[in-house]
Amino acid sequence: MLIVGIFLLFSACVLFFVSGRQRRLSGLPSGRIIYSDTHAWGNVEKPLFDHDLGLAGKPDYLVEENGRTIPVEVKTGRTPAAPYDSHIFQMAAYCYLVHKTTGKRPSHGIIHYPGRDFAVDYTPALENALLDLIADMRIAGRRLEVQRSHEDEQRCLRCGFREGCDRRLA
Ligand code: SF4
């Protein structure tokens, strides 16, 4: 239950933090358009977990590529020109978990949108941004209130936490 709670907290808080952190994320990869063979994708049966960070997550698929495991996340809806920052952080968390659980650092993860696939490079800068984000989230989790970080109604309409969110715009 604790694991699930931590993961849900992680997912929810990414939405709050991402837009307020743009200045610090100049090193965030924008994602490379790639072709990937969906037949080679293997289902993930159980969540990946890192005790040190108390982080758990379950990518949609894992792909073996040159002796390394590459996480894949499938998104539905509109295909953006570049991956959303929240999706990049989610992928960074999966790459972190793959590294911790397999002992091999993935070079990248793949975000699969309906119209296009992007490779997100798992750079040291992205890993550091992820660790900073998680540290910020832990601090925010101790506060009574967390402010909404955007004015985008569409983002709220697409948000999985909308029903329980008293900050939603739509
Ligand atoms: S509903 Fe809107 S304000 Fe609430 S968590 Fe989702 S995106 Fe943020």
Coordinates of N, CA, C and O and ligand atoms in Angstrom, one line a residue:
M1 N 0.8 -1.2 0.0 CA 0.0 0.0 0.0 C 0.9 1.3 0.0 O 0.6 2.2 -0.6
L2 N 2.0 1.1 0.8 CA 2.9 2.3 0.8 C 3.5 2.5 -0.5 O 3.6 3.7 -1.0
I3 N 3.8 1.4 -1.2 CA 4.4 1.6 -2.5 C 3.5 2.2 -3.5 O 3.8 3.2 -4.2
V4 N 2.2 1.8 -3.5 CA 1.2 2.3 -4.4 C 1.0 3.8 -4.0 O 1.0 4.7 -4.9
G5 N 1.0 4.1 -2.7 CA 0.8 5.5 -2.3 C 2.0 6.4 -2.8 O 1.7 7.5 -3.3
I6 N 3.2 5.9 -2.7 CA 4.3 6.7 -3.1 C 4.2 6.9 -4.6 O 4.5 8.0 -5.1
F7 N 3.8 5.9 -5.4 CA 3.8 6.0 -6.8 C 2.7 7.0 -7.2 O 2.9 7.8 -8.1
L8 N 1.5 6.9 -6.6 CA 0.5 7.8 -6.9 C 0.9 9.3 -6.6 O 0.6 10.2 -7.3
L9 N 1.5 9.4 -5.4 CA 2.0 10.7 -5.0 C 3.0 11.2 -6.1 O 2.9 12.4 -6.5
F10 N 3.9 10.4 -6.5 CA 4.8 10.8 -7.6 C 4.1 11.2 -8.8 O 4.3 12.3 -9.3
S11 N 3.1 10.4 -9.3 CA 2.4 10.8 -10.5 C 1.7 12.1 -10.4 O 1.7 12.9 -11.3
A12 N 1.0 12.3 -9.2 CA 0.2 13.5 -9.1 C 1.1 14.7 -8.9 O 0.9 15.7 -9.6
C13 N 2.2 14.6 -8.2 CA 3.0 15.8 -7.9 C 3.8 16.2 -9.1 O 4.1 17.4 -9.2
V14 N 4.1 15.3 -10.0 CA 4.8 15.7 -11.3 C 4.0 16.8 -11.9 O 4.6 17.8 -12.4
L15 N 2.7 16.7 -12.0 CA 1.8 17.7 -12.6 C 2.0 19.0 -12.0 O 1.9 20.1 -12.6
F16 N 2.1 19.1 -10.7 CA 2.2 20.3 -10.0 C 3.6 21.0 -10.2 O 3.7 22.2 -10.3
F17 N 4.6 20.2 -10.3 CA 5.9 20.7 -10.3 C 6.5 21.1 -11.7 O 7.3 22.0 -11.8
V18 N 6.0 20.4 -12.7 CA 6.7 20.5 -14.0 C 6.8 21.9 -14.5 O 7.9 22.4 -14.8
S19 N 5.7 22.6 -14.6 CA 5.7 23.9 -15.2 C 6.5 24.9 -14.4 O 7.1 25.8 -15.0
G20 N 6.6 24.7 -13.1 CA 7.3 25.7 -12.3 C 8.8 25.5 -12.3 O 9.5 26.2 -11.7
R21 N 9.2 24.4 -13.0 CA 10.6 24.1 -12.9 C 11.3 24.3 -14.3 O 12.4 23.8 -14.5
Q22 N 10.7 25.0 -15.2 CA 11.2 25.0 -16.5 C 12.6 25.6 -16.6 O 13.5 25.1 -17.3
R23 N 12.9 26.6 -15.7 CA 14.2 27.2 -15.8 C 15.3 26.3 -15.4 O 16.4 26.3 -16.0
R24 N 15.0 25.4 -14.5 CA 16.0 24.5 -14.0 C 16.2 23.3 -15.0 O 17.1 22.5 -14.8
L25 N 15.4 23.2 -16.0 CA 15.4 22.0 -16.8 C 15.9 22.2 -18.2 O 15.5 21.6 -19.1
S26 N 16.8 23.1 -18.3 CA 17.3 23.4 -19.7 C 18.0 22.2 -20.2 O 18.1 22.0 -21.5
G27 N 18.4 21.2 -19.4 CA 19.1 20.0 -19.9 C 18.1 18.9 -20.2 O 18.6 17.8 -20.5
L28 N 16.8 19.2 -20.0 CA 15.9 18.1 -20.3 C 15.8 17.7 -21.7 O 15.7 18.6 -22.6
P29 N 16.0 16.4 -22.1 CA 16.0 16.1 -23.5 C 14.6 16.3 -24.1 O 13.6 16.1 -23.4
S30 N 14.5 16.7 -25.3 CA 13.2 16.9 -25.9 C 12.6 15.7 -26.5 O 11.4 15.6 -26.9
G31 N 13.4 14.6 -26.7 CA 12.9 13.4 -27.3 C 13.2 13.3 -28.8 O 13.0 14.3 -29.5
R32 N 13.8 12.2 -29.2 CA 14.1 12.0 -30.6 C 13.0 11.1 -31.2 O 12.6 10.1 -30.6
I33 N 12.6 11.5 -32.4 CA 11.6 10.6 -33.1 C 12.3 9.3 -33.6 O 13.4 9.4 -34.2
I34 N 11.7 8.2 -33.3 CA 12.4 6.9 -33.7 C 11.3 6.0 -34.3 O 10.1 6.3 -34.1
Y35 N 11.8 4.9 -34.9 CA 10.9 3.8 -35.2 C 11.2 2.7 -34.3 O 12.3 2.4 -34.0
S36 N 10.2 2.1 -33.7 CA 10.4 0.9 -32.9 C 9.5 -0.2 -33.3 O 8.3 0.0 -33.7
D37 N 10.0 -1.4 -33.2 CA 9.2 -2.6 -33.6 C 8.3 -3.1 -32.4 O 8.8 -3.6 -31.4
T38 N 7.0 -2.8 -32.5 CA 6.2 -3.1 -31.4 C 6.1 -4.7 -31.1 O 5.8 -5.0 -30.0
H39 N 6.5 -5.5 -32.0 CA 6.4 -6.9 -31.8 C 7.5 -7.4 -30.8 O 7.4 -8.4 -30.2
A40 N 8.5 -6.6 -30.6 CA 9.6 -6.9 -29.7 C 9.3 -6.5 -28.3 O 10.1 -6.8 -27.4
W41 N 8.2 -5.8 -28.1 CA 7.9 -5.3 -26.7 C 7.4 -6.4 -25.8 O 6.5 -7.1 -26.2
G42 N 8.0 -6.5 -24.6 CA 7.5 -7.6 -23.7 C 6.7 -6.9 -22.6 O 7.1 -5.9 -22.0
N43 N 5.6 -7.5 -22.2 CA 4.8 -7.0 -21.1 C 5.5 -7.0 -19.8 O 6.4 -7.9 -19.6
V44 N 5.2 -6.1 -18.9 CA 5.8 -6.1 -17.6 C 4.8 -6.6 -16.6 O 3.7 -6.2 -16.5
E45 N 5.3 -7.7 -15.9 CA 4.3 -8.4 -15.0 C 4.1 -7.7 -13.7 O 3.1 -7.8 -13.1
K46 N 5.2 -7.2 -13.1 CA 5.1 -6.6 -11.8 C 5.8 -5.3 -11.7 O 6.8 -5.1 -12.5
P47 N 5.5 -4.4 -10.8 CA 6.1 -3.1 -10.7 C 7.6 -3.2 -10.4 O 8.0 -4.2 -9.7
L48 N 8.4 -2.3 -10.9 CA 9.8 -2.2 -10.5 C 9.8 -1.3 -9.2 O 9.1 -0.4 -9.1
F49 N 10.8 -1.7 -8.3 CA 10.8 -1.0 -7.0 C 12.2 -0.7 -6.6 O 13.1 -1.6 -6.7
D50 N 12.4 0.5 -6.1 CA 13.7 0.8 -5.5 C 13.5 1.2 -4.1 O 12.9 2.2 -3.8
H51 N 14.1 0.4 -3.2 CA 14.0 0.7 -1.7 C 14.6 2.0 -1.3 O 14.1 2.7 -0.5
D52 N 15.8 2.3 -1.9 CA 16.5 3.5 -1.4 C 15.7 4.7 -1.6 O 15.7 5.6 -0.7
L53 N 15.0 4.8 -2.7 CA 14.3 6.0 -3.0 C 12.8 5.9 -2.6 O 12.0 6.8 -2.6
G54 N 12.4 4.6 -2.3 CA 11.0 4.3 -2.1 C 10.1 4.6 -3.3 O 9.0 5.1 -3.2
L55 N 10.7 4.3 -4.4 CA 10.0 4.6 -5.7 C 9.6 3.3 -6.4 O 10.3 2.3 -6.5
A56 N 8.3 3.3 -6.9 CA 7.9 2.1 -7.7 C 7.2 2.6 -8.9 O 6.7 3.7 -9.0
G57 N 7.2 1.8 -9.9 CA 6.6 2.2 -11.2 C 6.5 1.0 -12.1 O 7.3 0.0 -12.0
K58 N 5.6 1.0 -13.1 CA 5.4 -0.1 -14.0 C 5.3 0.4 -15.4 O 4.2 0.9 -15.8
P59 N 6.4 0.4 -16.2 CA 6.3 0.8 -17.6 C 5.4 -0.2 -18.3 O 5.2 -1.3 -17.9
D60 N 4.8 0.3 -19.4 CA 3.9 -0.6 -20.2 C 4.6 -1.8 -20.8 O 4.1 -2.9 -20.8
Y61 N 5.9 -1.6 -21.2 CA 6.6 -2.7 -21.8 C 8.1 -2.5 -21.5 O 8.5 -1.4 -21.2
L62 N 8.9 -3.6 -21.6 CA 10.3 -3.5 -21.5 C 10.9 -4.2 -22.8 O 10.4 -5.2 -23.2
V63 N 11.9 -3.6 -23.4 CA 12.5 -4.1 -24.6 C 13.9 -4.4 -24.4 O 14.6 -3.6 -23.7
E64 N 14.4 -5.5 -24.9 CA 15.8 -5.8 -24.8 C 16.5 -5.3 -26.0 O 16.1 -5.5 -27.1
E65 N 17.5 -4.5 -25.8 CA 18.2 -3.8 -26.9 C 19.7 -3.8 -26.6 O 20.1 -3.1 -25.6
N66 N 20.5 -4.5 -27.4 CA 22.0 -4.5 -27.2 C 22.3 -4.9 -25.7 O 23.2 -4.2 -25.1
G67 N 21.7 -5.8 -25.2 CA 22.0 -6.3 -23.8 C 21.5 -5.4 -22.7 O 21.8 -5.6 -21.5
R68 N 20.7 -4.4 -23.1 CA 20.2 -3.5 -22.0 C 18.6 -3.5 -22.1 O 18.1 -3.8 -23.2
T69 N 18.0 -3.2 -21.0 CA 16.6 -3.2 -21.0 C 16.1 -1.7 -21.1 O 16.5 -0.8 -20.4
I70 N 15.2 -1.5 -22.1 CA 14.7 -0.2 -22.4 C 13.2 -0.1 -22.0 O 12.4 -0.9 -22.5
P71 N 12.8 0.8 -21.1 CA 11.4 0.9 -20.8 C 10.6 1.6 -21.9 O 11.1 2.5 -22.6
V72 N 9.3 1.2 -22.1 CA 8.4 1.8 -23.1 C 7.1 2.2 -22.4 O 6.6 1.4 -21.6
E73 N 6.7 3.4 -22.7 CA 5.4 3.8 -22.1 C 4.5 4.2 -23.3 O 4.9 4.9 -24.2
V74 N 3.3 3.7 -23.3 CA 2.3 3.9 -24.4 C 1.3 5.0 -23.9 O 0.7 4.9 -22.9
K75 N 1.2 6.0 -24.7 CA 0.2 7.1 -24.4 C -0.9 7.1 -25.5 O -0.6 6.9 -26.7
T76 N -2.1 7.5 -25.0 CA -3.2 7.6 -26.0 C -3.5 9.1 -26.1 O -2.9 10.0 -25.5
G77 N -4.4 9.4 -27.0 CA -4.8 10.8 -27.2 C -3.9 11.5 -28.3 O -3.3 10.9 -29.1
R78 N -3.9 12.8 -28.2 CA -3.2 13.6 -29.2 C -1.7 13.4 -29.2 O -1.1 13.2 -28.1
T79 N -1.1 13.3 -30.4 CA 0.3 13.1 -30.5 C 1.0 14.5 -30.5 O 0.8 15.3 -31.4
P80 N 1.8 14.8 -29.5 CA 2.4 16.1 -29.4 C 3.6 16.2 -30.3 O 4.2 15.2 -30.8
A81 N 4.1 17.5 -30.6 CA 5.3 17.7 -31.4 C 6.5 17.2 -30.7 O 7.5 16.8 -31.3
A82 N 6.5 17.3 -29.4 CA 7.5 16.8 -28.5 C 6.9 16.2 -27.3 O 5.8 16.6 -26.9
P83 N 7.5 15.3 -26.6 CA 6.9 14.7 -25.4 C 6.7 15.7 -24.3 O 7.5 16.7 -24.2
Y84 N 5.5 15.6 -23.6 CA 5.3 16.5 -22.5 C 6.3 16.3 -21.4 O 6.8 15.2 -21.2
D85 N 6.6 17.4 -20.7 CA 7.6 17.2 -19.6 C 7.2 16.2 -18.6 O 8.1 15.4 -18.1
S86 N 5.9 16.1 -18.2 CA 5.5 15.1 -17.2 C 5.8 13.7 -17.7 O 6.1 12.8 -17.0
H87 N 5.6 13.5 -19.1 CA 5.9 12.2 -19.6 C 7.4 11.9 -19.6 O 7.8 10.7 -19.4
I88 N 8.2 12.9 -19.8 CA 9.7 12.7 -19.8 C 10.1 12.4 -18.3 O 10.9 11.5 -18.2
F89 N 9.5 13.0 -17.3 CA 9.9 12.7 -16.0 C 9.4 11.3 -15.6 O 10.1 10.5 -14.9
Q90 N 8.2 10.9 -16.1 CA 7.8 9.5 -15.9 C 8.7 8.5 -16.5 O 9.1 7.5 -15.8
M91 N 9.2 8.8 -17.7 CA 10.2 7.9 -18.3 C 11.5 7.9 -17.6 O 12.1 6.9 -17.5
A92 N 11.9 9.1 -17.1 CA 13.1 9.1 -16.3 C 13.0 8.2 -15.1 O 14.0 7.5 -14.7
A93 N 11.9 8.2 -14.4 CA 11.6 7.4 -13.3 C 11.7 5.9 -13.7 O 12.3 5.1 -13.0
Y94 N 11.2 5.5 -14.8 CA 11.3 4.2 -15.3 C 12.7 3.8 -15.6 O 13.1 2.7 -15.3
C95 N 13.4 4.7 -16.2 CA 14.9 4.4 -16.5 C 15.6 4.2 -15.2 O 16.5 3.3 -15.1
Y96 N 15.3 5.1 -14.2 CA 16.0 4.9 -12.9 C 15.7 3.6 -12.3 O 16.6 2.9 -11.8
L97 N 14.4 3.2 -12.4 CA 14.1 1.9 -11.8 C 14.7 0.7 -12.5 O 15.1 -0.3 -11.9
V98 N 14.7 0.8 -13.9 CA 15.4 -0.3 -14.6 C 16.8 -0.4 -14.3 O 17.4 -1.5 -14.1
H99 N 17.5 0.8 -14.1 CA 18.9 0.8 -13.7 C 19.1 0.1 -12.4 O 20.0 -0.8 -12.2
K100 N 18.2 0.4 -11.4 CA 18.4 -0.1 -10.1 C 18.0 -1.6 -10.0 O 18.6 -2.3 -9.2
T101 N 17.1 -2.0 -10.8 CA 16.7 -3.4 -10.7 C 17.5 -4.4 -11.6 O 17.5 -5.5 -11.3
T102 N 18.0 -3.9 -12.7 CA 18.8 -4.7 -13.6 C 20.3 -4.6 -13.4 O 21.1 -5.4 -13.8
G103 N 20.7 -3.4 -12.8 CA 22.1 -3.1 -12.7 C 22.8 -2.5 -13.9 O 23.9 -2.2 -13.9
K104 N 22.0 -2.4 -15.0 CA 22.5 -1.8 -16.2 C 21.7 -0.5 -16.5 O 20.4 -0.6 -16.6
R105 N 22.4 0.5 -16.8 CA 21.8 1.8 -17.0 C 21.2 1.9 -18.4 O 22.0 1.7 -19.4
P106 N 19.9 2.1 -18.6 CA 19.4 2.2 -20.0 C 19.9 3.5 -20.6 O 20.0 4.5 -19.9
S107 N 20.2 3.5 -21.9 CA 20.6 4.7 -22.6 C 19.4 5.7 -22.8 O 19.6 6.9 -22.9
H108 N 18.2 5.1 -22.9 CA 17.0 5.9 -23.2 C 15.8 5.1 -22.9 O 15.8 3.9 -22.6
G109 N 14.6 5.8 -22.9 CA 13.3 5.1 -22.8 C 12.6 5.5 -24.0 O 12.9 6.5 -24.7
I110 N 11.5 4.8 -24.3 CA 10.6 5.1 -25.5 C 9.2 5.5 -25.0 O 8.6 4.8 -24.3
I111 N 8.8 6.7 -25.5 CA 7.4 7.1 -25.3 C 6.7 6.9 -26.6 O 7.0 7.5 -27.7
H112 N 5.6 6.1 -26.6 CA 4.9 5.7 -27.8 C 3.6 6.5 -27.8 O 2.7 6.2 -27.0
Y113 N 3.4 7.5 -28.7 CA 2.2 8.2 -28.9 C 1.5 7.6 -30.1 O 2.1 6.9 -30.9
P114 N 0.2 7.8 -30.3 CA -0.5 7.1 -31.4 C 0.2 7.4 -32.8 O 0.2 6.5 -33.6
G115 N 0.7 8.6 -33.0 CA 1.2 9.0 -34.3 C 2.7 9.0 -34.4 O 3.3 9.2 -35.5
R116 N 3.5 8.7 -33.3 CA 4.9 8.9 -33.4 C 5.5 8.3 -32.1 O 4.9 8.3 -31.0
D117 N 6.8 7.8 -32.2 CA 7.5 7.4 -31.0 C 8.7 8.3 -30.8 O 9.3 8.8 -31.7
F118 N 9.0 8.5 -29.5 CA 10.1 9.4 -29.2 C 11.1 8.6 -28.3 O 10.6 7.9 -27.3
A119 N 12.4 8.7 -28.5 CA 13.4 8.2 -27.6 C 13.8 9.3 -26.6 O 14.1 10.4 -27.1
V120 N 13.7 9.1 -25.3 CA 14.1 10.1 -24.3 C 15.4 9.6 -23.8 O 15.5 8.6 -23.1
D121 N 16.5 10.4 -24.0 CA 17.8 10.0 -23.6 C 17.9 10.1 -22.0 O 17.5 11.1 -21.5
Y122 N 18.4 9.0 -21.4 CA 18.5 9.0 -19.9 C 19.9 9.5 -19.6 O 20.8 8.8 -19.3
T123 N 20.0 10.8 -19.6 CA 21.3 11.5 -19.3 C 21.5 11.7 -17.8 O 20.5 11.7 -17.0
P124 N 22.7 11.9 -17.4 CA 22.9 12.3 -16.0 C 22.1 13.5 -15.6 O 21.6 13.6 -14.4
A125 N 22.0 14.5 -16.5 CA 21.3 15.7 -16.2 C 19.8 15.4 -15.9 O 19.2 15.9 -15.0
L126 N 19.2 14.5 -16.7 CA 17.8 14.1 -16.5 C 17.7 13.3 -15.2 O 16.7 13.6 -14.5
E127 N 18.6 12.5 -14.9 CA 18.5 11.7 -13.6 C 18.6 12.7 -12.5 O 17.8 12.6 -11.5
N128 N 19.5 13.7 -12.5 CA 19.6 14.7 -11.5 C 18.3 15.5 -11.3 O 17.9 15.8 -10.2
A129 N 17.7 15.8 -12.5 CA 16.5 16.6 -12.4 C 15.4 15.8 -11.8 O 14.5 16.3 -11.0
L130 N 15.3 14.5 -12.1 CA 14.4 13.6 -11.4 C 14.6 13.5 -9.9 O 13.6 13.6 -9.2
L131 N 15.8 13.4 -9.5 CA 16.1 13.3 -8.1 C 15.7 14.6 -7.4 O 15.2 14.6 -6.2
D132 N 16.0 15.7 -8.0 CA 15.6 17.0 -7.5 C 14.1 17.1 -7.3 O 13.5 17.6 -6.3
L133 N 13.4 16.6 -8.4 CA 11.9 16.7 -8.4 C 11.3 15.8 -7.2 O 10.4 16.3 -6.5
I134 N 11.9 14.6 -7.0 CA 11.4 13.8 -6.0 C 11.6 14.4 -4.6 O 10.8 14.4 -3.7
A135 N 12.8 15.0 -4.5 CA 13.1 15.7 -3.2 C 12.1 16.9 -3.0 O 11.6 17.0 -1.9
D136 N 11.8 17.6 -4.0 CA 10.9 18.7 -3.9 C 9.5 18.2 -3.5 O 8.7 18.8 -2.8
M137 N 9.1 17.1 -4.1 CA 7.8 16.5 -3.9 C 7.7 16.1 -2.4 O 6.6 16.2 -1.8
R138 N 8.7 15.6 -1.9 CA 8.7 15.1 -0.5 C 8.4 16.3 0.4 O 7.7 16.2 1.4
I139 N 9.1 17.4 0.1 CA 8.9 18.6 0.9 C 7.5 19.1 0.8 O 6.8 19.4 1.7
A140 N 7.0 19.1 -0.5 CA 5.6 19.6 -0.7 C 4.6 18.7 0.0 O 3.6 19.1 0.4
G141 N 4.9 17.4 0.0 CA 4.0 16.4 0.6 C 3.8 16.7 2.1 O 2.8 16.3 2.7
R142 N 4.7 17.4 2.7 CA 4.6 17.7 4.1 C 3.8 19.0 4.4 O 3.4 19.4 5.5
R143 N 3.6 19.8 3.3 CA 2.8 21.0 3.4 C 1.3 20.7 3.4 O 0.9 19.6 2.9
L144 N 0.5 21.6 3.9 CA -0.9 21.3 4.0 C -1.5 21.5 2.6 O -2.5 20.8 2.2
E145 N -1.0 22.5 1.8 CA -1.6 22.8 0.5 C -0.5 22.8 -0.6 O 0.6 23.3 -0.3
V146 N -0.9 22.3 -1.7 CA 0.0 22.5 -2.9 C -0.7 23.2 -4.0 O -1.8 22.9 -4.3
Q147 N -0.1 24.3 -4.5 CA -0.8 25.2 -5.4 C -0.7 24.5 -6.8 O 0.3 23.9 -7.2
R148 N -1.7 24.8 -7.6 CA -1.7 24.5 -9.0 C -0.6 25.3 -9.7 O -0.4 26.4 -9.4
S149 N 0.1 24.6 -10.7 CA 1.2 25.3 -11.3 C 0.9 25.8 -12.7 O 1.8 26.1 -13.5
H150 N -0.4 25.8 -13.1 CA -0.7 26.1 -14.5 C -2.1 26.7 -14.6 O -2.9 26.6 -13.6
E151 N -2.4 27.2 -15.8 CA -3.8 27.7 -16.0 C -4.4 27.1 -17.2 O -5.1 27.7 -18.0
D152 N -4.1 25.8 -17.4 CA -4.4 25.1 -18.7 C -5.6 24.2 -18.4 O -5.5 23.1 -17.8
E153 N -6.8 24.6 -18.8 CA -8.0 23.8 -18.6 C -7.9 22.4 -19.3 O -8.3 21.4 -18.7
Q154 N -7.3 22.4 -20.5 CA -7.1 21.1 -21.2 C -6.3 20.1 -20.4 O -6.6 18.9 -20.4
R155 N -5.3 20.6 -19.7 CA -4.5 19.7 -18.9 C -5.3 19.1 -17.8 O -5.2 17.9 -17.6
C156 N -6.2 19.9 -17.2 CA -7.1 19.3 -16.1 C -8.0 18.3 -16.7 O -8.3 17.3 -16.1
L157 N -8.6 18.6 -17.9 CA -9.5 17.7 -18.6 C -8.9 16.4 -18.8 O -9.6 15.3 -18.8
R158 N -7.6 16.3 -19.1 CA -6.9 15.1 -19.5 C -6.3 14.4 -18.2 O -5.8 13.3 -18.3
C159 N -6.4 15.1 -17.1 CA -5.7 14.6 -15.9 C -6.4 13.4 -15.2 O -7.6 13.5 -15.0
G160 N -5.7 12.4 -14.8 CA -6.3 11.3 -14.2 C -6.7 11.5 -12.7 O -7.3 10.7 -12.1
F161 N -6.2 12.6 -12.2 CA -6.5 12.9 -10.8 C -7.6 14.0 -10.6 O -7.9 14.5 -9.5
R162 N -8.3 14.3 -11.8 CA -9.2 15.4 -11.8 C -10.4 15.2 -10.8 O -10.8 16.2 -10.2
E163 N -10.9 14.0 -10.7 CA -12.1 13.8 -9.9 C -11.8 14.2 -8.4 O -12.7 14.8 -7.8
G164 N -10.7 13.9 -8.0 CA -10.4 14.2 -6.6 C -9.6 15.5 -6.3 O -9.2 15.7 -5.2
C165 N -9.5 16.3 -7.3 CA -8.6 17.5 -7.2 C -9.5 18.8 -7.0 O -10.3 19.1 -7.9
D166 N -9.3 19.5 -5.9 CA -10.0 20.7 -5.7 C -9.4 21.9 -6.3 O -9.9 23.0 -6.1
R167 N -8.3 21.7 -7.1 CA -7.7 22.8 -7.8 C -8.0 22.7 -9.3 O -7.5 23.6 -10.1
R168 N -8.8 21.8 -9.7 CA -9.0 21.6 -11.2 C -9.7 22.8 -11.8 O -10.5 23.5 -11.2
L169 N -9.4 23.0 -13.1 CA -9.9 24.2 -13.8 C -11.1 23.8 -14.6 O -11.9 24.6 -15.2
A170 N -11.3 22.5 -14.8 CA -12.4 22.1 -15.7 C -12.9 20.7 -15.2 O -12.2 20.0 -14.5
Ligands
SF4_1 S1 -6.9 18.3 -12.2 FE1 -5.7 20.0 -13.0 S2 -4.9 21.0 -11.1 FE2 -5.7 19.0 -10.5 S3 -3.9 17.7 -10.5 FE3 -4.9 17.5 -12.5 S4 -3.8 19.0 -13.8 FE4 -3.3 19.5 -11.7

